[in-house]
């Protein structure tokens, strides 16, 4: 306040004196007002800066005297104005290229600046501490463009690089508003951006902006500028530092990137470091149908599947916060189809040399197909699991090194093993000790060679502790490159099979004992060919094993003609019933001799059909039979002659006695004739049987009136047998060709049996009927009947039914044998139909004589 009062007291005279004095000063003196406009300069000052007073007065100091401008001076000016205390500063003026000593003194409404040129700085005379000095000269070595500005934007200092750019001298720009310097004056847009930035910075904000500059003609640069306000100790803005980074190359690269982004086949977007998505390539816009304006920021959420939105947003925000690369899968709506497709989003942060993120560039790769394939794979994997769990085998998979990674449930059920214990190598503990070593050897060998394997081993069942046999199969699963990715295997329970094999082995051993038996001949045939035979059969038939190997044994050839029919019949039975009833036949041996045998057989296999036949040498029995037949034949002959003689003799004697009138004696003698007749019939039958056996029964060929014959037989039989009434029904008015006596013998036999085996019955019936070809005679009784199983046998030689009632009735079992033989020889058939307790019917069918 006192200073102001003092100044107010100055008179015009004293001002003149003062001016004169100022002119004489050896130092350059400037007087500026509060707006830092030059109000006065002395002559020395004019000399120092090379400008006339007129040029200087009214101009801002910083602009009028750029040679003197320096940040230190600027700071000093500010300090003086703030403190209203005189200030001194020494500094290096790059423009005058010498050291200046400036004294600043506050005046009313302004201040004086007095400059003194120095050859060297005064040590320790600096007004500002070293740390606060602005040494822009030090920055000259840097490539960054740096300037110091007043809060109003006046250039206080600037380094070499921008001066080189613009090819201007420092003094040409110092003190000028930066916006009006050659760099900025070129482009009005950049200019106004700078002004706005300076205005904001002078409120204390650090401002970052991009602009295009043209330092000189033909040079166009892109800059990213940062204006940082510098505060003094009182937190007042002292000056601004503007630093410009040449981002021309980056901008060009960005343009190139954008061109590239538009060219690449993926959808691409870019994001700012703060996560704001700022651009999309054409493909992205085409795909989503959105415009850049619609999609910018978080507009992209519109085309993201609602179910993915929250997750994707969180992932993106987290990537932005941590600065890590961003990767996620999401569905994007395709505008043309209205369908969502899966994309893999990958964003990479681009950083500058300092590691600051400049931009995110993200590619969206269509993985829809892949996703679907994955889904299918998953489904097929699930199907595989279901299959593995469904099949009756134990199913496993291992890693390429053999570590088990999966067992189907059956494994757990079988071994009782828990999930934690089942994986890895634990399975081997369930192996039977006998197979343990071998199994591991095979398994390791498979792992080494990569070849599939098959092995049988026993595994312990958890519950019972018993071992069961399994067939284990393992095979490697390879990828497209042929690398084994896993081993897949199954264990099939073959315990039953093994047991059956064992049983089969045993039965084969038993069969081979049988085969090797020297009692029974055994052969196996396939078609007509005998393919295998035991030694006994070979010995029986005289063939050798060599003959068998060379397929010289053919059972059809080995069968004599008379046995062919019976043998074929046996084979048909075999085909129908899988087995044949034992039957007698003969084989022709290799030497042509005949071997009587008893044969039976069963089917051994179906494809091809094989039969196993068992052959008993029947020759001893046959020989015995022959001897018996020989005896019967001989005995019947031997008996018949004396019996005939006896019968003749008795008749002769009876006739003589009758002639002599000895009727009593004659009657007694005729009583002998009955038994003699019976004996004669018996012997006759015996003789017939032996003749049939020998094939020597003779037949006459005559025309027989069957009707007459039957009535004759019936009458004769009725006379002899009075216990029963013989009823003849029907008629057979036809004749046939044959032996009348033998046919008569047939019906006598049937009638006598009918009467004999129906003692309680009163009638025996004969039914006659004819057809065009045949004549049929039925002899029916109401007697004991014949059990079913015996019906066929009653026609066999010497067979007699076993029932107690039949046994009580005398007989030798020859009648029906002879009857059948005679009927057959007449080309006819005989059958029996019977019901036990009700009676039997014997039916004889004979061919009629054909009319000539
Ligand atoms: P047999 O001399 O024993 O009568 P056959 O050859 O005539 O001899 O008859 C054989 C067997 O058939 C008899 O023993 C008898 O058991 C049975 N048989 C024959 N005919 C009859 C019949 N009409 N009723 C019941 N059984 C009969």
PDB file of C-alpha atoms in Angstrom, residues 345-529:
ATOM      1  CA  UNK A 345     -14.402 -63.568 -29.669  1.00  0.00           C
ATOM      2  CA  UNK A 346     -10.735 -62.804 -29.194  1.00  0.00           C
ATOM      3  CA  UNK A 347      -9.510 -59.329 -28.410  1.00  0.00           C
ATOM      4  CA  UNK A 348      -5.866 -58.386 -28.029  1.00  0.00           C
ATOM      5  CA  UNK A 349      -4.744 -55.120 -26.463  1.00  0.00           C
ATOM      6  CA  UNK A 350      -2.271 -53.096 -28.536  1.00  0.00           C
ATOM      7  CA  UNK A 351       0.197 -51.296 -26.343  1.00  0.00           C
ATOM      8  CA  UNK A 352       2.750 -48.573 -26.853  1.00  0.00           C
ATOM      9  CA  UNK A 353       6.391 -48.840 -25.850  1.00  0.00           C
ATOM     10  CA  UNK A 354       5.482 -47.910 -22.286  1.00  0.00           C
ATOM     11  CA  UNK A 355       2.946 -50.688 -22.126  1.00  0.00           C
ATOM     12  CA  UNK A 356      -0.068 -48.403 -22.211  1.00  0.00           C
ATOM     13  CA  UNK A 357      -3.017 -49.979 -23.964  1.00  0.00           C
ATOM     14  CA  UNK A 358      -3.879 -47.998 -27.044  1.00  0.00           C
ATOM     15  CA  UNK A 359      -6.571 -50.150 -28.535  1.00  0.00           C
ATOM     16  CA  UNK A 360      -8.240 -53.495 -28.498  1.00  0.00           C
ATOM     17  CA  UNK A 361      -8.632 -55.329 -31.768  1.00  0.00           C
ATOM     18  CA  UNK A 362     -10.999 -58.217 -31.705  1.00  0.00           C
ATOM     19  CA  UNK A 363     -11.765 -60.916 -34.203  1.00  0.00           C
ATOM     20  CA  UNK A 364     -14.969 -62.927 -34.134  1.00  0.00           C
ATOM     21  CA  UNK A 365     -14.473 -66.379 -35.606  1.00  0.00           C
ATOM     22  CA  UNK A 366     -17.539 -68.325 -36.669  1.00  0.00           C
ATOM     23  CA  UNK A 367     -17.337 -71.580 -34.707  1.00  0.00           C
ATOM     24  CA  UNK A 368     -20.919 -72.608 -35.227  1.00  0.00           C
ATOM     25  CA  UNK A 369     -20.005 -75.700 -37.228  1.00  0.00           C
ATOM     26  CA  UNK A 370     -17.354 -76.569 -34.721  1.00  0.00           C
ATOM     27  CA  UNK A 371     -19.820 -76.093 -31.876  1.00  0.00           C
ATOM     28  CA  UNK A 372     -22.328 -78.319 -33.579  1.00  0.00           C
ATOM     29  CA  UNK A 373     -19.621 -80.902 -34.200  1.00  0.00           C
ATOM     30  CA  UNK A 374     -18.639 -80.603 -30.546  1.00  0.00           C
ATOM     31  CA  UNK A 375     -22.247 -81.070 -29.582  1.00  0.00           C
ATOM     32  CA  UNK A 376     -22.459 -84.083 -31.844  1.00  0.00           C
ATOM     33  CA  UNK A 377     -19.245 -85.383 -30.397  1.00  0.00           C
ATOM     34  CA  UNK A 378     -20.656 -84.867 -26.949  1.00  0.00           C
ATOM     35  CA  UNK A 379     -23.807 -86.663 -27.966  1.00  0.00           C
ATOM     36  CA  UNK A 380     -21.835 -89.458 -29.531  1.00  0.00           C
ATOM     37  CA  UNK A 381     -19.644 -89.586 -26.445  1.00  0.00           C
ATOM     38  CA  UNK A 382     -22.824 -89.848 -24.394  1.00  0.00           C
ATOM     39  CA  UNK A 383     -24.142 -92.514 -26.740  1.00  0.00           C
ATOM     40  CA  UNK A 384     -20.863 -94.314 -26.391  1.00  0.00           C
ATOM     41  CA  UNK A 385     -21.187 -94.197 -22.619  1.00  0.00           C
ATOM     42  CA  UNK A 386     -24.740 -95.499 -22.817  1.00  0.00           C
ATOM     43  CA  UNK A 387     -23.564 -98.284 -25.091  1.00  0.00           C
ATOM     44  CA  UNK A 388     -20.621 -99.057 -22.856  1.00  0.00           C
ATOM     45  CA  UNK A 389     -22.978 -99.238 -19.902  1.00  0.00           C
ATOM     46  CA  UNK A 390     -25.519-101.356 -21.769  1.00  0.00           C
ATOM     47  CA  UNK A 391     -23.352-104.070 -23.235  1.00  0.00           C
ATOM     48  CA  UNK A 392     -22.876-107.161 -21.120  1.00  0.00           C
ATOM     49  CA  UNK A 393     -19.104-106.753 -21.139  1.00  0.00           C
ATOM     50  CA  UNK A 394     -16.927-104.821 -18.746  1.00  0.00           C
ATOM     51  CA  UNK A 395     -15.822-101.838 -20.802  1.00  0.00           C
ATOM     52  CA  UNK A 396     -12.739 -99.735 -20.143  1.00  0.00           C
ATOM     53  CA  UNK A 397     -10.605 -97.021 -21.652  1.00  0.00           C
ATOM     54  CA  UNK A 398      -7.094 -96.009 -20.743  1.00  0.00           C
ATOM     55  CA  UNK A 399      -4.818 -93.105 -21.516  1.00  0.00           C
ATOM     56  CA  UNK A 400      -2.094 -93.791 -24.092  1.00  0.00           C
ATOM     57  CA  UNK A 401       0.270 -94.771 -21.260  1.00  0.00           C
ATOM     58  CA  UNK A 402      -2.126 -97.457 -20.019  1.00  0.00           C
ATOM     59  CA  UNK A 403      -3.642 -95.670 -17.047  1.00  0.00           C
ATOM     60  CA  UNK A 404      -7.304 -96.623 -16.767  1.00  0.00           C
ATOM     61  CA  UNK A 405      -9.532 -93.571 -17.038  1.00  0.00           C
ATOM     62  CA  UNK A 406     -12.913 -95.253 -17.321  1.00  0.00           C
ATOM     63  CA  UNK A 407     -14.626 -98.480 -16.270  1.00  0.00           C
ATOM     64  CA  UNK A 408     -18.249 -99.229 -17.024  1.00  0.00           C
ATOM     65  CA  UNK A 409     -20.543 -99.796 -14.047  1.00  0.00           C
ATOM     66  CA  UNK A 410     -20.343-103.551 -14.470  1.00  0.00           C
ATOM     67  CA  UNK A 411     -16.725-103.444 -13.395  1.00  0.00           C
ATOM     68  CA  UNK A 412     -17.671-101.841 -10.115  1.00  0.00           C
ATOM     69  CA  UNK A 413     -20.514-104.277  -9.666  1.00  0.00           C
ATOM     70  CA  UNK A 414     -18.298-107.265 -10.430  1.00  0.00           C
ATOM     71  CA  UNK A 415     -15.181-106.360  -8.492  1.00  0.00           C
ATOM     72  CA  UNK A 416     -16.877-104.335  -5.765  1.00  0.00           C
ATOM     73  CA  UNK A 417     -14.138-101.779  -6.357  1.00  0.00           C
ATOM     74  CA  UNK A 418     -14.772 -98.113  -5.602  1.00  0.00           C
ATOM     75  CA  UNK A 419     -14.368 -95.335  -8.148  1.00  0.00           C
ATOM     76  CA  UNK A 420     -11.210 -93.936  -6.509  1.00  0.00           C
ATOM     77  CA  UNK A 421      -9.550 -97.326  -6.504  1.00  0.00           C
ATOM     78  CA  UNK A 422     -10.619 -98.524  -9.922  1.00  0.00           C
ATOM     79  CA  UNK A 423      -8.687 -96.091 -12.080  1.00  0.00           C
ATOM     80  CA  UNK A 424      -4.983 -96.168 -12.854  1.00  0.00           C
ATOM     81  CA  UNK A 425      -3.304 -99.564 -12.581  1.00  0.00           C
ATOM     82  CA  UNK A 426      -5.442-100.940  -9.763  1.00  0.00           C
ATOM     83  CA  UNK A 427      -7.322-103.378 -11.958  1.00  0.00           C
ATOM     84  CA  UNK A 428      -4.404-105.820 -11.964  1.00  0.00           C
ATOM     85  CA  UNK A 429      -5.008-106.689  -8.331  1.00  0.00           C
ATOM     86  CA  UNK A 430      -8.138-108.573  -9.407  1.00  0.00           C
ATOM     87  CA  UNK A 431      -6.150-110.876 -11.696  1.00  0.00           C
ATOM     88  CA  UNK A 432      -5.726-114.498 -10.789  1.00  0.00           C
ATOM     89  CA  UNK A 433      -2.125-115.058  -9.618  1.00  0.00           C
ATOM     90  CA  UNK A 434      -1.651-117.712 -12.306  1.00  0.00           C
ATOM     91  CA  UNK A 435      -2.316-115.244 -15.118  1.00  0.00           C
ATOM     92  CA  UNK A 436      -0.974-112.099 -13.430  1.00  0.00           C
ATOM     93  CA  UNK A 437       2.518-112.018 -14.892  1.00  0.00           C
ATOM     94  CA  UNK A 438       1.540-113.101 -18.371  1.00  0.00           C
ATOM     95  CA  UNK A 439      -1.318-110.604 -18.557  1.00  0.00           C
ATOM     96  CA  UNK A 440       0.905-107.680 -17.593  1.00  0.00           C
ATOM     97  CA  UNK A 441       3.540-108.803 -20.090  1.00  0.00           C
ATOM     98  CA  UNK A 442       0.961-108.915 -22.890  1.00  0.00           C
ATOM     99  CA  UNK A 443      -0.493-105.538 -21.865  1.00  0.00           C
ATOM    100  CA  UNK A 444       2.892-103.806 -21.729  1.00  0.00           C
ATOM    101  CA  UNK A 445       3.864-105.324 -25.024  1.00  0.00           C
ATOM    102  CA  UNK A 446       0.647-103.970 -26.574  1.00  0.00           C
ATOM    103  CA  UNK A 447       1.373-100.515 -25.131  1.00  0.00           C
ATOM    104  CA  UNK A 448       4.869-100.594 -26.605  1.00  0.00           C
ATOM    105  CA  UNK A 449       3.894-101.835 -30.036  1.00  0.00           C
ATOM    106  CA  UNK A 450       0.468-100.188 -30.306  1.00  0.00           C
ATOM    107  CA  UNK A 451      -1.018-103.449 -31.547  1.00  0.00           C
ATOM    108  CA  UNK A 452      -4.433-104.785 -30.539  1.00  0.00           C
ATOM    109  CA  UNK A 453      -4.355-107.821 -28.285  1.00  0.00           C
ATOM    110  CA  UNK A 454      -6.557-110.576 -26.933  1.00  0.00           C
ATOM    111  CA  UNK A 455      -5.987-112.514 -23.759  1.00  0.00           C
ATOM    112  CA  UNK A 456      -7.897-114.774 -21.403  1.00  0.00           C
ATOM    113  CA  UNK A 457      -7.592-114.368 -17.682  1.00  0.00           C
ATOM    114  CA  UNK A 458      -9.510-114.859 -14.504  1.00  0.00           C
ATOM    115  CA  UNK A 459     -10.813-111.916 -12.486  1.00  0.00           C
ATOM    116  CA  UNK A 460     -11.846-112.053  -8.865  1.00  0.00           C
ATOM    117  CA  UNK A 461     -15.480-111.389  -8.137  1.00  0.00           C
ATOM    118  CA  UNK A 462     -15.666-108.992  -5.218  1.00  0.00           C
ATOM    119  CA  UNK A 463     -18.624-110.548  -3.446  1.00  0.00           C
ATOM    120  CA  UNK A 464     -17.813-114.253  -3.590  1.00  0.00           C
ATOM    121  CA  UNK A 465     -14.049-114.033  -3.922  1.00  0.00           C
ATOM    122  CA  UNK A 466     -14.319-116.529  -6.765  1.00  0.00           C
ATOM    123  CA  UNK A 467     -12.561-116.153 -10.065  1.00  0.00           C
ATOM    124  CA  UNK A 468     -14.317-116.156 -13.412  1.00  0.00           C
ATOM    125  CA  UNK A 469     -12.726-116.398 -16.815  1.00  0.00           C
ATOM    126  CA  UNK A 470     -12.804-113.317 -19.069  1.00  0.00           C
ATOM    127  CA  UNK A 471     -11.715-112.745 -22.602  1.00  0.00           C
ATOM    128  CA  UNK A 472     -10.052-109.327 -22.684  1.00  0.00           C
ATOM    129  CA  UNK A 473      -9.652-107.463 -25.917  1.00  0.00           C
ATOM    130  CA  UNK A 474      -7.847-104.145 -26.243  1.00  0.00           C
ATOM    131  CA  UNK A 475      -7.303-101.909 -29.192  1.00  0.00           C
ATOM    132  CA  UNK A 476      -5.697 -98.519 -29.628  1.00  0.00           C
ATOM    133  CA  UNK A 477      -7.725 -95.517 -30.763  1.00  0.00           C
ATOM    134  CA  UNK A 478      -5.696 -93.239 -32.990  1.00  0.00           C
ATOM    135  CA  UNK A 479      -6.141 -89.630 -34.043  1.00  0.00           C
ATOM    136  CA  UNK A 480      -5.875 -88.419 -37.627  1.00  0.00           C
ATOM    137  CA  UNK A 481      -2.115 -88.254 -37.337  1.00  0.00           C
ATOM    138  CA  UNK A 482      -2.022 -91.883 -36.252  1.00  0.00           C
ATOM    139  CA  UNK A 483      -1.110 -91.054 -32.674  1.00  0.00           C
ATOM    140  CA  UNK A 484      -2.659 -93.279 -30.041  1.00  0.00           C
ATOM    141  CA  UNK A 485      -5.042 -91.143 -28.038  1.00  0.00           C
ATOM    142  CA  UNK A 486      -6.491 -93.882 -25.896  1.00  0.00           C
ATOM    143  CA  UNK A 487      -6.930 -97.611 -25.537  1.00  0.00           C
ATOM    144  CA  UNK A 488     -10.380 -99.106 -25.648  1.00  0.00           C
ATOM    145  CA  UNK A 489     -11.165-102.538 -24.357  1.00  0.00           C
ATOM    146  CA  UNK A 490     -13.739-105.032 -23.190  1.00  0.00           C
ATOM    147  CA  UNK A 491     -13.714-108.012 -20.866  1.00  0.00           C
ATOM    148  CA  UNK A 492     -16.228-110.651 -21.851  1.00  0.00           C
ATOM    149  CA  UNK A 493     -17.284-113.199 -19.280  1.00  0.00           C
ATOM    150  CA  UNK A 494     -16.415-116.544 -20.876  1.00  0.00           C
ATOM    151  CA  UNK A 495     -16.640-118.583 -17.727  1.00  0.00           C
ATOM    152  CA  UNK A 496     -19.634-120.596 -18.950  1.00  0.00           C
ATOM    153  CA  UNK A 497     -17.951-121.081 -22.249  1.00  0.00           C
ATOM    154  CA  UNK A 498     -14.781-122.200 -20.523  1.00  0.00           C
ATOM    155  CA  UNK A 499     -16.731-124.652 -18.388  1.00  0.00           C
ATOM    156  CA  UNK A 500     -18.470-125.971 -21.467  1.00  0.00           C
ATOM    157  CA  UNK A 501     -15.150-126.306 -23.172  1.00  0.00           C
ATOM    158  CA  UNK A 502     -13.915-128.242 -20.182  1.00  0.00           C
ATOM    159  CA  UNK A 503     -17.034-130.417 -20.199  1.00  0.00           C
ATOM    160  CA  UNK A 504     -16.601-130.925 -23.908  1.00  0.00           C
ATOM    161  CA  UNK A 505     -13.009-131.886 -23.417  1.00  0.00           C
ATOM    162  CA  UNK A 506     -14.100-134.387 -20.814  1.00  0.00           C
ATOM    163  CA  UNK A 507     -16.856-135.739 -22.988  1.00  0.00           C
ATOM    164  CA  UNK A 508     -14.461-135.905 -25.896  1.00  0.00           C
ATOM    165  CA  UNK A 509     -12.151-137.891 -23.672  1.00  0.00           C
ATOM    166  CA  UNK A 510     -15.052-140.170 -22.794  1.00  0.00           C
ATOM    167  CA  UNK A 511     -16.052-140.364 -26.440  1.00  0.00           C
ATOM    168  CA  UNK A 512     -12.552-141.286 -27.370  1.00  0.00           C
ATOM    169  CA  UNK A 513     -12.647-144.066 -24.738  1.00  0.00           C
ATOM    170  CA  UNK A 514     -15.808-145.252 -26.462  1.00  0.00           C
ATOM    171  CA  UNK A 515     -14.247-144.796 -29.854  1.00  0.00           C
ATOM    172  CA  UNK A 516     -11.314-146.811 -28.708  1.00  0.00           C
ATOM    173  CA  UNK A 517     -13.467-149.575 -27.287  1.00  0.00           C
ATOM    174  CA  UNK A 518     -12.887-152.818 -29.075  1.00  0.00           C
ATOM    175  CA  UNK A 519     -16.437-154.034 -28.562  1.00  0.00           C
ATOM    176  CA  UNK A 520     -18.364-151.532 -30.528  1.00  0.00           C
ATOM    177  CA  UNK A 521     -17.572-150.342 -34.018  1.00  0.00           C
ATOM    178  CA  UNK A 522     -18.109-146.614 -34.509  1.00  0.00           C
ATOM    179  CA  UNK A 523     -18.048-144.561 -37.629  1.00  0.00           C
ATOM    180  CA  UNK A 524     -19.030-141.075 -38.641  1.00  0.00           C
ATOM    181  CA  UNK A 525     -20.540-140.519 -42.048  1.00  0.00           C
ATOM    182  CA  UNK A 526     -21.221-137.477 -44.107  1.00  0.00           C
ATOM    183  CA  UNK A 527     -23.610-138.308 -46.924  1.00  0.00           C
ATOM    184  CA  UNK A 528     -22.620-141.787 -48.133  1.00  0.00           C
ATOM    185  CA  UNK A 529     -19.014-141.317 -47.149  1.00  0.00           C
TER     186      UNK A 529
END
